[in-house]
Amino acid sequence: MSEPYKILVAGGDMRQIYCALQLAERYDVSVTGFDSSYTKKLKNAVLSENKYDCAVFPVVPVSDDGFLSTPCFSDKIRLSDIADSVRKGGLVFSGLDGEKLSDKFADCEIVNYMNSEELNIRNAVPTAEGAVQTALEELSVTLSGLKVLIVGMGRTGTALTEILKGFGADITVAVHSHKGTANALLHGVKSIYTKDIGNDYGLVFNTAPSMVFNRYMLSRFDSSTLFIDLASKPGGIDFNSAIELGIKVIWALGLPGKTAPVTSGKIIAETIDEIITERRKQYV
Amino acid sequence: MSEPYKILVAGGDMRQIYCALQLAERYDVSVTGFDSSYTKKLKNAVLSENKYDCAVFPVVPVSDDGFLSTPCFSDKIRLSDIADSVRKGGLVFSGLDGEKLSDKFADCEIVNYMNSEELNIRNAVPTAEGAVQTALEELSVTLSGLKVLIVGMGRTGTALTEILKGFGADITVAVHSHKGTANALLHGVKSIYTKDIGNDYGLVFNTAPSMVFNRYMLSRFDSSTLFIDLASKPGGIDFNSAIELGIKVIWALGLPGKTAPVTSGKIIAETIDEIITERRKQYV
Amino acid sequence: MSEPYKILVAGGDMRQIYCALQLAERYDVSVTGFDSSYTKKLKNAVLSENKYDCAVFPVVPVSDDGFLSTPCFSDKIRLSDIADSVRKGGLVFSGLDGEKLSDKFADCEIVNYMNSEELNIRNAVPTAEGAVQTALEELSVTLSGLKVLIVGMGRTGTALTEILKGFGADITVAVHSHKGTANALLHGVKSIYTKDIGNDYGLVFNTAPSMVFNRYMLSRFDSSTLFIDLASKPGGIDFNSAIELGIKVIWALGLPGKTAPVTSGKIIAETIDEIITERRKQYV
Amino acid sequence: MSEPYKILVAGGDMRQIYCALQLAERYDVSVTGFDSSYTKKLKNAVLSENKYDCAVFPVVPVSDDGFLSTPCFSDKIRLSDIADSVRKGGLVFSGLDGEKLSDKFADCEIVNYMNSEELNIRNAVPTAEGAVQTALEELSVTLSGLKVLIVGMGRTGTALTEILKGFGADITVAVHSHKGTANALLHGVKSIYTKDIGNDYGLVFNTAPSMVFNRYMLSRFDSSTLFIDLASKPGGIDFNSAIELGIKVIWALGLPGKTAPVTSGKIIAETIDEIITERRKQYV
């Protein structure tokens, strides 16, 4: 590497701070969009034209008001100021919504790091840990011996299964295909088809991105059942019906960043590092 | 049973409410020492002489001011009022400190239910779940892959081990005997002797009731290590030294009642039920 | 179903007997290619033209001599006799090598049930159990505490991981991608890259279908290490080199049928049942 | 240690060879009662008066014919020859039946190492692994998903539980006390009282040293259930009734020595080493 690769980490929550710290071990990293109390071990960016090879945005890059998303900053930053400071042909990393940056970063390659399969597998662990933390906080019974339903046997369902087995919970996984059944067996837990879900669970985690718990389904449950929805919006639980039926639902989104910001920032940093490394190989 | 066995549940926190509800399935239960908002499905006691066969006190029965311990009550109750309402030869259950009741209940048999080995084994589960909840709340990294030290391989250490295995934590158990080593092997985890504890753990649970982490031992740890002390007072960690060294210690006592009051109340109720059943067999 | 669907189960080992028994719960099943001692609860086929809607062949349908593969039969059966007895347009199930049947069954649809992803996920469990049985039989030390390497974190690697965690083995998974690393984390075990495999393992399971353990790699291991190769031919271990180096390698193929024929037969039957059900829906 | 402590390992199976090899790392060890093919890395004893400080006998020291138990030796050895070679006041280790040595070793201290609680906890692991190996060999279904009953939640029951959880078996533990129930909960599995044992298990492990499975109890089971008895003689299963009822029972004794002789020998050696170390401290 003849000259250092210059990365600008722009905005976001604590995750992005930890992401920046991790990237700084291998790259020349500057940050912007954080109050100085957050950035003690980091270099604050002085934005000027074409300065950076790469910009890193948070999972959700743009606020509703059109400025950079900066929950840890008492001021505002325009996207165009960031855009000016990245060189032509530079790499721009966003979590989601990369298309919202495409106008301003027309000369750059925009990559949504949240599309990385590896990142999503790794995020399943802090997501599941955060979901279990939420359950422990909300429930007045132990997870040990509790009848727990996990809807979906993908990454998050798998991570939840592994954790809840340790608690001695009585786990059932709801699946919608024979493959799901087989995956449940592979992880040593019972499964049922989503259409056959019973109503005697003390705790239900939804990880499936479809409306599994509509009004009819919810109406069969006792109001003592706790629902935790981990599926992205619009989620898999009819919230209005749940409220009317007196059923408690917790919509737990963005758990990795909330419950394990260090791990979460590290996962983002390592994903970005891999992509940069891969890109640079191609140009050698 | 010719006439119903009358039990008075007197004071305590939510655990005792759930304990009363569980006992009410088999006995004639009245409660005192709770605001009416807590006791909707329960019968409020009208104290009068010799009315009850049995009184159930909370884990810590007497407040510092000498009255009944009633954290869920806006008034005060004298122990002597409870004493008058229990018949001669009646059974009096206290968690700890039964001897503080011996003057007033001179004609009764006083039993400390916290001495039950079964209750202590069962309490290990909510204790461990509460300890893990605390860790999840405090840490900004995942338990998955974290180096965790559990000091002591008794009931609570065993329960912690089982749960943390599910999280994929890198567990080491500190023991002080060959038997401890063997128990760690039986549960599939590594062990070291307490005297050989290293300093590269991100999380330390102490369950041993002796001063393992004195100033010298603590001084070897990085300030990023989180300590959670589950041992009864005086505990196993030198708090003053920890504060001076900038090490975070959480003294987590009475976890079962705090984190799983329903399960905890049920455990107390079932322990009391067994003792009553056993006693009544002897008198038939 | 106006008239019963007639299935002919033709040849194979005990798995096919159990497969036939399971299919007989829903279909009109006849068998051929088994001595009568094996088929007590089953109907022996009398082969005649166009009699059957469907034929079920074993995983490997044809022997080296060109006859039906019939390890449980003291006589021989020609494929053409089977072919004549299946009606035009019938379904023909083979495990592998369906193309070897295409001449004779030109008027039928040939399906290789071993291509079913679900079957392969489900087969991972008996494969892993059989592999662990082999390890228990061969080793003179316990799996508890043993350093075990699992090469590959696919279905079989996952099943092995789950089982060996219960034994308290010290598991490392060898992967060749970041995704593999993430999958190992999801299952709570350490991982390394295949190229960085160390040499201090007491037991190595290979599940990867490529030559990982060539002569150089093997030469780094102690002769006390036990290798169990679960990858299909040609496998991932250089056997000739292993023999020369005095390293014990067990090539464990077809484990599901050998170690758990009942489960294995049931898996095949359920896979076939699903495919038939799906096909018949399409024709309604 | 001014002069080396001289140990004579006398007779027994492969375990004793591995025990001798392990002891030889710290002591001056000689062996007798093994054919030379077994003792390549060990020193063969030349018995002469008062030569040894200590003799180590196998678990069962004396054969039915009154000679030393020597399954790995083509000749016979008289106990009196061993006795003569141990100095007055020496230590004599036997597994069981130490009293059978008391006449001949009247001037020595006889210790039954099988009385060590630590050894018994550690032996639970190879016992459970051997029992699971037996089950895998005998069953034609997978342990995954199988209904398994474990009678007794002591050391061996605990070790079996841990292993079988990894297999994804559907485990129930039969206990005879509230403490047993609590211990099952602590390990995350269901429990029932021994008197309430059902009859729908595919596999039953008995670890309880009392006649749980008498004729009546056995008669309720299907002949397809496999019983494995791990309790010492007379065991917990009525074998004659089982044979008459066509129920398969495997009486699995001495598993540690059979299935994991290296681990087993090491456990014996370490137990003996501790006892010697302890004794020698007292005399300093």
PDB file of N, CA and C in Angstrom, chain A residues 152-204:
ATOM      1  N   GLY A 152     -39.929 -18.866  12.461  1.00  0.00           N
ATOM      2  CA  GLY A 152     -38.868 -18.694  11.467  1.00  0.00           C
ATOM      3  C   GLY A 152     -37.575 -19.339  11.923  1.00  0.00           C
ATOM      4  N   MET A 153     -36.973 -20.146  11.043  1.00  0.00           N
ATOM      5  CA  MET A 153     -35.741 -20.866  11.390  1.00  0.00           C
ATOM      6  C   MET A 153     -34.620 -20.402  10.473  1.00  0.00           C
ATOM      7  N   GLY A 154     -34.577 -19.089  10.213  1.00  0.00           N
ATOM      8  CA  GLY A 154     -33.459 -18.503   9.485  1.00  0.00           C
ATOM      9  C   GLY A 154     -32.330 -18.211  10.454  1.00  0.00           C
ATOM     10  N   ARG A 155     -31.537 -17.188  10.111  1.00  0.00           N
ATOM     11  CA  ARG A 155     -30.382 -16.847  10.947  1.00  0.00           C
ATOM     12  C   ARG A 155     -30.781 -16.480  12.370  1.00  0.00           C
ATOM     13  N   THR A 156     -31.735 -15.561  12.502  1.00  0.00           N
ATOM     14  CA  THR A 156     -32.106 -15.095  13.833  1.00  0.00           C
ATOM     15  C   THR A 156     -32.805 -16.206  14.616  1.00  0.00           C
ATOM     16  N   GLY A 157     -33.661 -16.960  13.930  1.00  0.00           N
ATOM     17  CA  GLY A 157     -34.323 -18.077  14.594  1.00  0.00           C
ATOM     18  C   GLY A 157     -33.317 -19.103  15.096  1.00  0.00           C
ATOM     19  N   THR A 158     -32.293 -19.351  14.286  1.00  0.00           N
ATOM     20  CA  THR A 158     -31.247 -20.289  14.695  1.00  0.00           C
ATOM     21  C   THR A 158     -30.495 -19.769  15.919  1.00  0.00           C
ATOM     22  N   ALA A 159     -30.117 -18.489  15.885  1.00  0.00           N
ATOM     23  CA  ALA A 159     -29.392 -17.916  17.023  1.00  0.00           C
ATOM     24  C   ALA A 159     -30.242 -17.949  18.288  1.00  0.00           C
ATOM     25  N   LEU A 160     -31.522 -17.631  18.163  1.00  0.00           N
ATOM     26  CA  LEU A 160     -32.415 -17.696  19.328  1.00  0.00           C
ATOM     27  C   LEU A 160     -32.517 -19.116  19.863  1.00  0.00           C
ATOM     28  N   THR A 161     -32.632 -20.074  18.960  1.00  0.00           N
ATOM     29  CA  THR A 161     -32.734 -21.476  19.365  1.00  0.00           C
ATOM     30  C   THR A 161     -31.531 -21.899  20.189  1.00  0.00           C
ATOM     31  N   GLU A 162     -30.344 -21.564  19.696  1.00  0.00           N
ATOM     32  CA  GLU A 162     -29.121 -21.970  20.397  1.00  0.00           C
ATOM     33  C   GLU A 162     -29.086 -21.389  21.813  1.00  0.00           C
ATOM     34  N   ILE A 163     -29.451 -20.105  21.932  1.00  0.00           N
ATOM     35  CA  ILE A 163     -29.413 -19.445  23.249  1.00  0.00           C
ATOM     36  C   ILE A 163     -30.471 -20.035  24.172  1.00  0.00           C
ATOM     37  N   LEU A 164     -31.681 -20.183  23.662  1.00  0.00           N
ATOM     38  CA  LEU A 164     -32.780 -20.619  24.522  1.00  0.00           C
ATOM     39  C   LEU A 164     -32.635 -22.075  24.960  1.00  0.00           C
ATOM     40  N   LYS A 165     -31.935 -22.892  24.156  1.00  0.00           N
ATOM     41  CA  LYS A 165     -31.649 -24.253  24.615  1.00  0.00           C
ATOM     42  C   LYS A 165     -30.839 -24.203  25.907  1.00  0.00           C
ATOM     43  N   GLY A 166     -29.890 -23.287  25.991  1.00  0.00           N
ATOM     44  CA  GLY A 166     -29.090 -23.156  27.203  1.00  0.00           C
ATOM     45  C   GLY A 166     -29.924 -22.796  28.421  1.00  0.00           C
ATOM     46  N   PHE A 167     -30.998 -22.046  28.199  1.00  0.00           N
ATOM     47  CA  PHE A 167     -31.888 -21.659  29.301  1.00  0.00           C
ATOM     48  C   PHE A 167     -32.817 -22.797  29.722  1.00  0.00           C
ATOM     49  N   GLY A 168     -32.825 -23.885  28.933  1.00  0.00           N
ATOM     50  CA  GLY A 168     -33.763 -24.951  29.260  1.00  0.00           C
ATOM     51  C   GLY A 168     -35.202 -24.576  28.950  1.00  0.00           C
ATOM     52  N   ALA A 169     -35.402 -23.672  27.972  1.00  0.00           N
ATOM     53  CA  ALA A 169     -36.763 -23.357  27.544  1.00  0.00           C
ATOM     54  C   ALA A 169     -37.328 -24.528  26.748  1.00  0.00           C
ATOM     55  N   ASP A 170     -38.644 -24.619  26.713  1.00  0.00           N
ATOM     56  CA  ASP A 170     -39.329 -25.664  25.934  1.00  0.00           C
ATOM     57  C   ASP A 170     -39.667 -25.051  24.575  1.00  0.00           C
ATOM     58  N   ILE A 171     -38.746 -25.254  23.617  1.00  0.00           N
ATOM     59  CA  ILE A 171     -38.769 -24.510  22.358  1.00  0.00           C
ATOM     60  C   ILE A 171     -39.543 -25.242  21.265  1.00  0.00           C
ATOM     61  N   THR A 172     -40.390 -24.509  20.564  1.00  0.00           N
ATOM     62  CA  THR A 172     -40.983 -24.989  19.316  1.00  0.00           C
ATOM     63  C   THR A 172     -40.684 -23.951  18.246  1.00  0.00           C
ATOM     64  N   VAL A 173     -40.307 -24.424  17.078  1.00  0.00           N
ATOM     65  CA  VAL A 173     -40.053 -23.513  15.972  1.00  0.00           C
ATOM     66  C   VAL A 173     -41.196 -23.643  14.972  1.00  0.00           C
ATOM     67  N   ALA A 174     -41.741 -22.501  14.548  1.00  0.00           N
ATOM     68  CA  ALA A 174     -42.779 -22.533  13.517  1.00  0.00           C
ATOM     69  C   ALA A 174     -42.137 -22.294  12.158  1.00  0.00           C
ATOM     70  N   VAL A 175     -42.390 -23.199  11.217  1.00  0.00           N
ATOM     71  CA  VAL A 175     -41.772 -23.117   9.895  1.00  0.00           C
ATOM     72  C   VAL A 175     -42.872 -23.197   8.837  1.00  0.00           C
ATOM     73  N   HIS A 176     -42.519 -22.880   7.598  1.00  0.00           N
ATOM     74  CA  HIS A 176     -43.543 -22.963   6.566  1.00  0.00           C
ATOM     75  C   HIS A 176     -43.154 -23.911   5.438  1.00  0.00           C
ATOM     76  N   SER A 177     -42.123 -24.728   5.664  1.00  0.00           N
ATOM     77  CA  SER A 177     -41.731 -25.679   4.616  1.00  0.00           C
ATOM     78  C   SER A 177     -41.067 -26.893   5.240  1.00  0.00           C
ATOM     79  N   HIS A 178     -40.974 -27.962   4.446  1.00  0.00           N
ATOM     80  CA  HIS A 178     -40.284 -29.161   4.897  1.00  0.00           C
ATOM     81  C   HIS A 178     -38.823 -28.860   5.212  1.00  0.00           C
ATOM     82  N   LYS A 179     -38.266 -27.924   4.463  1.00  0.00           N
ATOM     83  CA  LYS A 179     -36.878 -27.562   4.731  1.00  0.00           C
ATOM     84  C   LYS A 179     -36.747 -26.950   6.124  1.00  0.00           C
ATOM     85  N   GLY A 180     -37.713 -26.148   6.502  1.00  0.00           N
ATOM     86  CA  GLY A 180     -37.714 -25.570   7.847  1.00  0.00           C
ATOM     87  C   GLY A 180     -37.777 -26.656   8.912  1.00  0.00           C
ATOM     88  N   THR A 181     -38.636 -27.648   8.673  1.00  0.00           N
ATOM     89  CA  THR A 181     -38.735 -28.785   9.597  1.00  0.00           C
ATOM     90  C   THR A 181     -37.379 -29.464   9.745  1.00  0.00           C
ATOM     91  N   ALA A 182     -36.725 -29.682   8.620  1.00  0.00           N
ATOM     92  CA  ALA A 182     -35.427 -30.361   8.625  1.00  0.00           C
ATOM     93  C   ALA A 182     -34.392 -29.529   9.378  1.00  0.00           C
ATOM     94  N   ASN A 183     -34.431 -28.211   9.181  1.00  0.00           N
ATOM     95  CA  ASN A 183     -33.497 -27.342   9.890  1.00  0.00           C
ATOM     96  C   ASN A 183     -33.732 -27.339  11.396  1.00  0.00           C
ATOM     97  N   ALA A 184     -34.982 -27.418  11.790  1.00  0.00           N
ATOM     98  CA  ALA A 184     -35.287 -27.499  13.229  1.00  0.00           C
ATOM     99  C   ALA A 184     -34.690 -28.779  13.805  1.00  0.00           C
ATOM    100  N   LEU A 185     -34.893 -29.903  13.113  1.00  0.00           N
ATOM    101  CA  LEU A 185     -34.322 -31.183  13.551  1.00  0.00           C
ATOM    102  C   LEU A 185     -32.803 -31.090  13.679  1.00  0.00           C
ATOM    103  N   LEU A 186     -32.191 -30.436  12.693  1.00  0.00           N
ATOM    104  CA  LEU A 186     -30.734 -30.297  12.678  1.00  0.00           C
ATOM    105  C   LEU A 186     -30.251 -29.566  13.939  1.00  0.00           C
ATOM    106  N   HIS A 187     -31.105 -28.687  14.478  1.00  0.00           N
ATOM    107  CA  HIS A 187     -30.738 -27.933  15.679  1.00  0.00           C
ATOM    108  C   HIS A 187     -31.388 -28.508  16.934  1.00  0.00           C
ATOM    109  N   GLY A 188     -31.972 -29.695  16.784  1.00  0.00           N
ATOM    110  CA  GLY A 188     -32.446 -30.416  17.968  1.00  0.00           C
ATOM    111  C   GLY A 188     -33.696 -29.866  18.612  1.00  0.00           C
ATOM    112  N   VAL A 189     -34.541 -29.181  17.838  1.00  0.00           N
ATOM    113  CA  VAL A 189     -35.794 -28.675  18.430  1.00  0.00           C
ATOM    114  C   VAL A 189     -37.014 -29.125  17.614  1.00  0.00           C
ATOM    115  N   LYS A 190     -38.146 -29.115  18.298  1.00  0.00           N
ATOM    116  CA  LYS A 190     -39.421 -29.463  17.670  1.00  0.00           C
ATOM    117  C   LYS A 190     -39.836 -28.382  16.679  1.00  0.00           C
ATOM    118  N   SER A 191     -40.656 -28.761  15.715  1.00  0.00           N
ATOM    119  CA  SER A 191     -41.190 -27.734  14.822  1.00  0.00           C
ATOM    120  C   SER A 191     -42.647 -28.024  14.497  1.00  0.00           C
ATOM    121  N   ILE A 192     -43.356 -26.987  14.131  1.00  0.00           N
ATOM    122  CA  ILE A 192     -44.713 -27.134  13.614  1.00  0.00           C
ATOM    123  C   ILE A 192     -44.839 -26.216  12.411  1.00  0.00           C
ATOM    124  N   TYR A 193     -45.888 -26.423  11.630  1.00  0.00           N
ATOM    125  CA  TYR A 193     -46.130 -25.514  10.527  1.00  0.00           C
ATOM    126  C   TYR A 193     -46.802 -24.252  11.048  1.00  0.00           C
ATOM    127  N   THR A 194     -46.464 -23.151  10.426  1.00  0.00           N
ATOM    128  CA  THR A 194     -46.999 -21.866  10.858  1.00  0.00           C
ATOM    129  C   THR A 194     -48.515 -21.901  10.960  1.00  0.00           C
ATOM    130  N   LYS A 195     -49.147 -22.587  10.018  1.00  0.00           N
ATOM    131  CA  LYS A 195     -50.610 -22.628  10.039  1.00  0.00           C
ATOM    132  C   LYS A 195     -51.167 -23.408  11.232  1.00  0.00           C
ATOM    133  N   ASP A 196     -50.323 -24.209  11.885  1.00  0.00           N
ATOM    134  CA  ASP A 196     -50.791 -25.035  12.996  1.00  0.00           C
ATOM    135  C   ASP A 196     -50.370 -24.504  14.364  1.00  0.00           C
ATOM    136  N   ILE A 197     -49.910 -23.260  14.401  1.00  0.00           N
ATOM    137  CA  ILE A 197     -49.425 -22.702  15.661  1.00  0.00           C
ATOM    138  C   ILE A 197     -50.504 -22.782  16.738  1.00  0.00           C
ATOM    139  N   GLY A 198     -50.120 -23.336  17.896  1.00  0.00           N
ATOM    140  CA  GLY A 198     -51.043 -23.430  19.024  1.00  0.00           C
ATOM    141  C   GLY A 198     -51.108 -22.106  19.783  1.00  0.00           C
ATOM    142  N   ASN A 199     -51.686 -22.118  20.940  1.00  0.00           N
ATOM    143  CA  ASN A 199     -51.866 -20.855  21.665  1.00  0.00           C
ATOM    144  C   ASN A 199     -51.386 -20.928  23.104  1.00  0.00           C
ATOM    145  N   ASP A 200     -50.580 -21.941  23.412  1.00  0.00           N
ATOM    146  CA  ASP A 200     -50.198 -22.104  24.815  1.00  0.00           C
ATOM    147  C   ASP A 200     -48.729 -21.773  25.050  1.00  0.00           C
ATOM    148  N   TYR A 201     -48.277 -20.684  24.452  1.00  0.00           N
ATOM    149  CA  TYR A 201     -46.891 -20.269  24.646  1.00  0.00           C
ATOM    150  C   TYR A 201     -46.836 -19.068  25.583  1.00  0.00           C
ATOM    151  N   GLY A 202     -45.826 -19.037  26.428  1.00  0.00           N
ATOM    152  CA  GLY A 202     -45.648 -17.893  27.305  1.00  0.00           C
ATOM    153  C   GLY A 202     -44.883 -16.766  26.618  1.00  0.00           C
ATOM    154  N   LEU A 203     -44.174 -17.117  25.567  1.00  0.00           N
ATOM    155  CA  LEU A 203     -43.310 -16.153  24.877  1.00  0.00           C
ATOM    156  C   LEU A 203     -43.249 -16.533  23.405  1.00  0.00           C
ATOM    157  N   VAL A 204     -43.403 -15.518  22.547  1.00  0.00           N
ATOM    158  CA  VAL A 204     -43.344 -15.752  21.105  1.00  0.00           C
ATOM    159  C   VAL A 204     -42.366 -14.757  20.480  1.00  0.00           C
TER     160      VAL A 204
END
